[in-house]
XYZ file of C-alpha atoms in Angstrom:
493
model
C 0.000 0.000 0.000
C 1.355 3.315 -1.017
C 1.302 6.150 1.442
C 0.630 9.590 0.047
C 3.230 12.147 0.876
C 2.261 14.588 3.552
C 3.487 18.089 4.352
C 5.917 16.612 6.870
C 7.564 14.007 4.653
C 7.179 15.510 1.201
C 10.641 16.090 -0.264
C 11.469 19.695 -0.742
C 12.762 20.485 -4.192
C 15.906 22.564 -4.392
C 15.258 26.054 -5.784
C 16.415 26.493 -9.336
C 19.846 28.065 -9.654
C 19.592 31.695 -10.659
C 22.144 33.773 -12.465
C 22.574 37.536 -12.492
C 21.113 38.766 -15.736
C 22.910 41.462 -17.729
C 19.973 43.833 -17.262
C 20.126 43.363 -13.469
C 23.901 43.911 -13.423
C 23.496 47.103 -15.426
C 20.810 48.274 -13.020
C 23.081 47.647 -10.023
C 25.934 49.515 -11.721
C 23.651 52.466 -12.424
C 22.487 52.439 -8.806
C 26.096 52.405 -7.546
C 26.998 55.320 -9.797
C 23.969 57.232 -8.527
C 25.018 56.582 -4.947
C 28.509 57.829 -5.696
C 27.094 60.932 -7.312
C 24.833 61.531 -4.318
C 27.707 61.225 -1.834
C 27.987 64.056 0.680
C 29.939 66.952 -0.817
C 32.867 68.557 1.055
C 32.086 71.938 -0.491
C 34.667 74.459 -1.648
C 38.191 73.924 -0.358
C 39.459 76.537 2.109
C 42.948 77.637 1.165
C 45.759 77.468 3.708
C 47.816 80.580 4.568
C 51.377 80.568 3.225
C 54.076 79.241 5.520
C 57.168 81.347 6.118
C 59.834 79.580 4.121
C 63.440 79.095 5.126
C 64.557 80.930 2.009
C 62.612 84.044 3.022
C 64.652 84.298 6.216
C 67.912 82.879 4.918
C 67.464 79.652 6.865
C 67.900 76.005 6.023
C 66.029 73.117 7.601
C 68.292 70.957 9.754
C 67.438 67.539 11.174
C 66.120 67.389 14.717
C 68.719 66.891 17.424
C 67.153 65.203 20.418
C 70.315 65.789 22.489
C 71.410 69.388 22.008
C 75.173 69.852 22.615
C 75.135 72.591 25.246
C 78.423 74.549 25.132
C 80.908 74.176 27.974
C 81.117 77.274 30.198
C 84.230 76.013 31.929
C 82.725 75.203 35.342
C 82.624 71.477 36.259
C 80.037 72.155 38.962
C 77.715 73.735 36.385
C 78.242 70.818 34.002
C 77.333 68.348 36.757
C 74.238 70.379 37.625
C 73.114 70.388 33.989
C 73.537 66.619 33.758
C 71.485 66.151 36.919
C 68.777 68.443 35.598
C 68.485 66.676 32.254
C 68.260 63.324 34.032
C 66.116 64.125 37.066
C 63.958 67.183 36.325
C 60.282 66.151 36.665
C 59.078 68.423 33.852
C 61.559 66.830 31.444
C 60.454 63.379 32.581
C 56.847 64.385 31.843
C 57.906 65.646 28.397
C 59.610 62.330 27.661
C 56.456 60.452 28.649
C 54.427 62.646 26.316
C 56.785 61.582 23.543
C 56.206 57.911 24.376
C 52.446 58.486 24.413
C 52.537 60.171 20.999
C 54.599 57.313 19.582
C 52.181 54.772 21.012
C 49.224 56.620 19.460
C 51.009 56.600 16.091
C 51.599 52.843 16.437
C 47.935 52.371 17.325
C 46.884 54.304 14.213
C 49.193 52.204 12.051
C 47.816 48.992 13.545
C 44.170 50.066 13.227
C 44.593 50.811 9.525
C 46.198 47.460 8.726
C 44.758 43.991 8.287
C 43.096 42.600 11.414
C 42.948 38.928 12.370
C 41.108 37.475 15.335
C 40.377 34.077 16.833
C 37.235 33.562 18.940
C 35.871 30.622 20.896
C 32.472 30.506 22.648
C 30.752 27.841 24.748
C 27.052 28.164 25.715
C 24.829 25.981 27.907
C 21.173 26.789 27.079
C 17.658 25.475 27.480
C 15.743 26.063 24.248
C 12.085 27.129 24.315
C 9.477 24.603 23.278
C 7.582 27.369 21.480
C 10.491 29.092 19.802
C 11.960 28.928 16.338
C 14.139 25.899 17.068
C 12.255 22.631 16.342
C 12.393 19.377 18.359
C 14.357 17.492 19.506
C 16.327 20.581 20.495
C 13.249 22.529 21.578
C 12.362 21.943 25.217
C 15.777 20.477 26.056
C 19.046 21.811 27.408
C 21.995 21.685 25.060
C 25.596 22.826 24.961
C 26.687 24.719 21.867
C 30.093 25.880 20.765
C 31.658 28.165 18.192
C 35.282 28.322 17.073
C 36.030 30.940 14.432
C 38.973 32.698 12.832
C 38.313 36.031 11.115
C 40.239 38.408 8.898
C 39.281 41.957 7.931
C 40.974 44.594 5.812
C 40.015 48.039 4.604
C 41.802 49.023 1.381
C 42.934 52.646 1.373
C 41.584 53.745 -1.996
C 41.205 57.441 -1.099
C 44.201 58.034 1.188
C 42.310 58.177 4.498
C 44.610 55.766 6.283
C 47.775 57.327 4.888
C 46.685 60.790 6.043
C 45.724 59.566 9.525
C 49.074 57.821 9.961
C 51.028 60.818 8.653
C 49.178 63.108 11.082
C 49.891 60.778 14.026
C 53.574 60.496 13.112
C 53.776 64.292 12.790
C 52.348 64.703 16.284
C 54.925 62.225 17.608
C 57.771 64.167 15.986
C 56.335 67.395 17.410
C 56.341 65.838 20.884
C 60.008 64.883 20.413
C 60.818 68.452 19.430
C 58.883 69.751 22.450
C 61.010 67.567 24.725
C 64.179 68.877 23.078
C 62.923 72.464 23.437
C 62.258 71.854 27.129
C 65.827 70.565 27.553
C 67.257 73.649 25.827
C 65.118 75.989 27.911
C 66.053 74.238 31.146
C 69.766 74.312 30.293
C 69.512 78.026 29.544
C 67.667 78.778 32.799
C 70.227 76.899 34.880
C 73.209 78.428 33.050
C 71.851 81.952 33.389
C 70.966 81.356 37.027
C 74.477 80.035 37.700
C 75.982 83.157 36.148
C 73.717 85.359 38.256
C 74.734 83.436 41.382
C 78.386 84.073 40.543
C 77.571 87.756 40.071
C 75.869 87.932 43.468
C 78.906 86.395 45.152
C 81.176 88.885 43.397
C 78.960 91.736 44.553
C 78.933 90.358 48.088
C 82.720 90.256 48.214
C 82.798 93.876 47.111
C 80.120 94.716 49.698
C 82.259 93.141 52.392
C 85.243 95.162 51.214
C 83.129 98.345 51.176
C 81.938 97.708 54.744
C 85.501 97.130 55.932
C 86.628 100.303 54.179
C 83.808 102.374 55.687
C 84.565 100.977 59.129
C 88.171 102.064 58.682
C 86.996 105.503 57.593
C 84.710 105.728 60.646
C 87.555 104.808 62.982
C 89.757 107.452 61.349
C 87.052 110.130 61.618
C 86.617 109.321 65.270
C 90.352 109.756 65.821
C 90.334 113.036 63.903
C 87.342 114.309 65.862
C 89.019 113.413 69.122
C 91.998 115.404 67.915
C 89.736 118.290 66.963
C 90.346 117.932 63.209
C 86.776 116.860 62.270
C 83.345 117.939 63.440
C 80.323 116.017 64.629
C 78.868 116.382 61.152
C 81.786 114.465 59.665
C 81.314 111.734 62.257
C 77.570 111.481 61.606
C 78.157 111.192 57.831
C 80.719 108.437 58.345
C 78.362 106.533 60.640
C 75.344 106.895 58.322
C 76.811 104.960 55.383
C 77.475 101.736 57.308
C 73.842 100.638 57.947
C 73.053 101.088 54.264
C 75.984 98.902 53.233
C 75.039 96.212 55.769
C 71.466 96.250 54.453
C 72.809 95.739 50.927
C 74.849 92.778 52.163
C 71.760 91.250 53.767
C 69.811 91.730 50.528
C 72.583 89.970 48.621
C 72.513 87.074 51.101
C 68.768 86.761 50.590
C 69.118 86.740 46.797
C 71.890 84.138 47.000
C 69.747 81.815 49.152
C 66.689 82.187 46.919
C 68.695 81.637 43.750
C 70.316 78.509 45.209
C 66.849 77.149 45.979
C 65.642 77.982 42.461
C 68.600 76.280 40.802
C 68.209 73.181 42.974
C 64.529 72.948 42.054
C 65.287 73.403 38.355
C 67.764 70.537 38.609
C 65.193 68.319 40.307
C 67.148 68.340 43.580
C 66.125 69.185 47.181
C 66.188 72.915 47.898
C 69.169 72.549 50.251
C 71.250 70.648 47.680
C 73.129 73.788 46.562
C 73.575 75.469 49.951
C 77.348 75.246 49.543
C 77.498 76.177 45.845
C 79.750 79.190 45.319
C 80.465 79.865 41.639
C 82.914 82.587 40.624
C 82.872 84.753 37.528
C 86.617 84.485 37.061
C 86.424 80.670 36.721
C 83.713 80.696 34.041
C 84.711 80.400 30.409
C 83.195 82.971 28.068
C 82.195 81.169 24.836
C 84.006 82.570 21.828
C 81.586 83.989 19.315
C 82.708 83.717 15.668
C 82.578 86.798 13.488
C 80.113 85.025 11.178
C 77.313 82.753 12.317
C 75.440 80.287 10.115
C 71.871 81.573 9.928
C 70.717 78.021 9.230
C 71.263 77.312 12.910
C 67.825 78.774 13.574
C 66.344 76.016 11.439
C 67.237 73.407 14.074
C 65.555 75.182 16.994
C 63.335 72.560 18.621
C 60.381 74.919 19.032
C 60.562 75.832 15.333
C 60.686 72.148 14.407
C 57.774 71.359 16.723
C 55.648 74.132 15.195
C 56.445 72.926 11.685
C 55.617 69.300 12.512
C 52.278 70.380 13.969
C 51.475 72.420 10.876
C 52.250 69.447 8.633
C 50.289 67.083 10.878
C 47.306 69.449 10.783
C 47.560 69.501 6.973
C 47.365 65.706 6.951
C 44.361 65.967 9.279
C 42.583 68.028 6.603
C 43.361 65.350 4.025
C 41.932 62.688 6.331
C 38.762 64.716 6.914
C 38.327 65.237 3.174
C 38.827 61.521 2.521
C 35.929 60.841 4.900
C 33.533 62.038 2.172
C 34.445 59.086 -0.049
C 33.327 55.456 0.253
C 34.895 53.309 2.927
C 35.237 49.688 1.845
C 35.963 46.872 4.284
C 36.469 43.216 3.404
C 35.856 40.611 6.093
C 36.055 36.824 6.009
C 35.650 34.107 8.604
C 36.055 30.363 8.832
C 35.259 28.144 11.772
C 33.120 25.528 13.440
C 29.658 25.774 15.014
C 27.491 23.057 16.494
C 24.764 22.369 19.028
C 26.286 19.621 21.060
C 29.937 19.876 21.907
C 30.590 16.307 20.757
C 29.654 17.333 17.195
C 31.727 20.527 17.102
C 34.658 19.021 15.248
C 32.628 17.054 12.724
C 32.967 17.977 9.068
C 29.366 19.131 8.913
C 30.003 21.781 11.583
C 32.264 23.825 9.339
C 31.185 27.320 8.370
C 32.752 30.115 6.395
C 31.751 33.447 4.992
C 32.869 36.545 3.139
C 31.461 39.964 4.041
C 32.287 42.903 1.814
C 30.967 46.134 3.309
C 30.578 49.582 1.815
C 30.072 52.752 3.830
C 28.947 55.625 1.668
C 28.054 58.960 3.324
C 25.013 60.476 1.621
C 23.253 62.946 3.891
C 24.670 63.541 7.375
C 23.226 66.914 8.276
C 26.536 68.641 7.569
C 28.552 66.698 10.187
C 31.373 65.766 7.803
C 31.563 69.279 6.385
C 31.702 70.728 9.920
C 34.499 68.313 10.815
C 36.409 69.327 7.688
C 35.959 73.007 8.546
C 37.327 72.407 12.031
C 40.376 70.583 10.637
C 41.028 73.391 8.156
C 40.853 75.944 10.975
C 43.315 73.838 13.012
C 45.679 73.695 10.039
C 45.538 77.438 9.445
C 46.101 78.140 13.152
C 49.081 75.745 13.206
C 50.607 77.449 10.165
C 50.105 80.872 11.749
C 51.750 79.609 14.943
C 54.691 78.286 12.940
C 55.139 81.625 11.188
C 55.030 83.444 14.536
C 57.560 81.017 16.044
C 59.992 81.526 13.171
C 59.740 85.311 13.369
C 60.233 85.220 17.140
C 63.275 82.966 16.742
C 64.876 85.409 14.311
C 64.130 88.321 16.659
C 65.627 86.543 19.678
C 68.824 85.694 17.819
C 69.165 89.201 16.442
C 68.498 90.779 19.850
C 71.099 88.527 21.468
C 73.704 89.554 18.876
C 72.916 93.241 19.420
C 73.179 92.841 23.204
C 76.448 90.919 22.934
C 78.081 93.631 20.847
C 76.717 96.386 23.106
C 77.941 94.678 26.277
C 81.359 94.065 24.705
C 81.659 97.770 23.927
C 80.489 98.670 27.434
C 83.065 96.318 28.921
C 85.817 97.917 26.859
C 84.847 101.362 28.131
C 84.448 100.081 31.676
C 87.880 98.465 31.568
C 89.353 101.892 30.834
C 87.348 103.473 33.655
C 88.500 100.816 36.111
C 92.090 101.152 34.943
C 92.006 104.905 35.519
C 90.398 104.534 38.944
C 93.052 102.023 39.974
C 95.791 104.299 38.607
C 94.400 107.196 40.634
C 94.278 104.966 43.704
C 97.911 103.945 43.162
C 98.950 107.623 42.952
C 97.110 108.430 46.184
C 98.849 105.482 47.826
C 102.218 106.872 46.729
C 101.304 110.336 48.017
C 100.067 108.880 51.294
C 103.313 106.975 51.788
C 105.248 110.167 50.988
C 103.164 112.094 53.514
C 101.548 114.325 50.863
C 97.978 113.092 51.459
C 96.092 111.698 54.390
C 94.393 108.390 55.053
C 90.933 109.739 54.257
C 91.973 110.675 50.737
C 93.310 107.152 50.250
C 90.051 105.574 51.445
C 88.024 107.899 49.226
C 90.086 106.836 46.226
C 89.495 103.206 47.122
C 85.732 103.894 47.195
C 85.882 104.908 43.542
C 87.792 101.729 42.688
C 85.199 99.531 44.439
C 82.375 101.254 42.580
C 84.106 100.586 39.246
C 84.686 96.943 40.189
C 80.982 96.506 40.972
C 80.092 97.817 37.530
C 82.720 95.567 35.943
C 81.305 92.509 37.714
C 77.805 93.323 36.478
C 79.019 93.732 32.907
C 81.019 90.505 33.083
C 77.910 88.654 34.218
C 75.893 90.294 31.438
C 78.480 89.136 28.908
C 77.880 85.538 30.009
C 74.121 86.030 30.137
C 73.831 87.450 26.617
C 75.902 84.611 25.179
C 73.744 82.045 26.920
C 70.712 83.842 25.474
C 72.228 83.504 21.990
C 72.968 79.821 22.616
C 69.320 79.326 23.512
C 68.123 81.379 20.531
C 70.156 79.165 18.189
C 68.765 75.965 19.660
C 71.843 74.944 21.639
C 74.888 76.790 20.337
C 76.901 77.023 17.173
C 79.382 74.760 15.356
C 83.104 75.315 15.291
C 82.944 76.538 11.704
C 80.294 78.943 10.446
C 78.244 78.214 7.364
C 79.524 80.714 4.785
C 76.758 80.381 2.214
C 74.045 81.352 4.703
C 75.942 83.756 6.923
C 74.353 86.261 9.276
C 76.974 88.872 10.049
C 76.957 90.467 13.439
C 75.937 94.129 13.501
């Protein structure tokens, strides 16, 4: 007896294989072209302001030097302090960590834009509903299911989005490196200038001590002369009045010395009492020799100039990335693995699964979000270029000002040397007259007062000579080479 097929046992015929007709393919192509044409428009391109070129200022771009060779000022104690500062200063340590962070972000951008592979494994213990989509015998029972898959995805960079994002991230990393180098140059300059000022304060204190001793000798002499009836009470009062002022000046110098020691110790990352015994001297410092001609291309290696330029270039790449966001983003994904209800069947041949997932992201209408993002990136680029131009102009001004100050101080020192020489010659003549009995002790002490005043001025000018050269070293990004660059020479005024 033949049983008629029912709905439950009737064989299901396989659907006929269908092929993509030429008319359908043409329709899909037309639709894709229409989608591309309807893609969100970036609008008119906003032009970038011109960057100040090296040729406009007579400069040449030099490679970044992460370790700037700070010139030797001839004081081993200062050299040791600079080494401690560059190694231990917390702000420099923070700058170095910012460099590492920027490098890590660049590596993350590079990794995100490359091919991605992943392996996943899942195990689930589940009771299936009797009234759900899953039929018996699974429905109403508790089963274990497992999945083991390996996937691969890749987004081809047809429109330069990934290249621009990576270039921007690398530019930010290089800018962070230049910032760290600029911080090292600035710190070295602050410590060097502070050390010179400390030496100046000690020189002034020695002269203050000598002035106090001289005024005390004058006071003792006036007292003797008054007792002998040669001077009046007015002379004695005048001699007594100058001593408190000189002692107050000495106390002020002691205060400045203590505060400056604390400042230098803090700049070097040391406890405030670390330099309580530091006593630099101007006569032991070495004045760097300035060549008659300096290579103007030295300004091109200033870390702050390099940092500003890297940021401008990174911001330019950011604009390119924002503009590439208006174009289609294509991602290809594929997976292969095993999936089964019942762990014992997971590794059977019938549990295999695989798939290919091409994906297309095409911005059509986004309410102006992409255009607003592009406008923001263009504004960032223009601001970065303006900042670079300002940094270059400021660098040129600082170097030029330092050269002007150096030449002015050198001329002042030459004139002051003559003034000191004449004061000392006058003092020597008074000494001769005093020994010959032609002048008295008061005249000799008065002549010495003039000599001490000239020595104070000389000490200040000597310290300024060091300070202006350190300022030029800082303005040039760390100093100058042994030989000037003749083809791009900036002659001193």
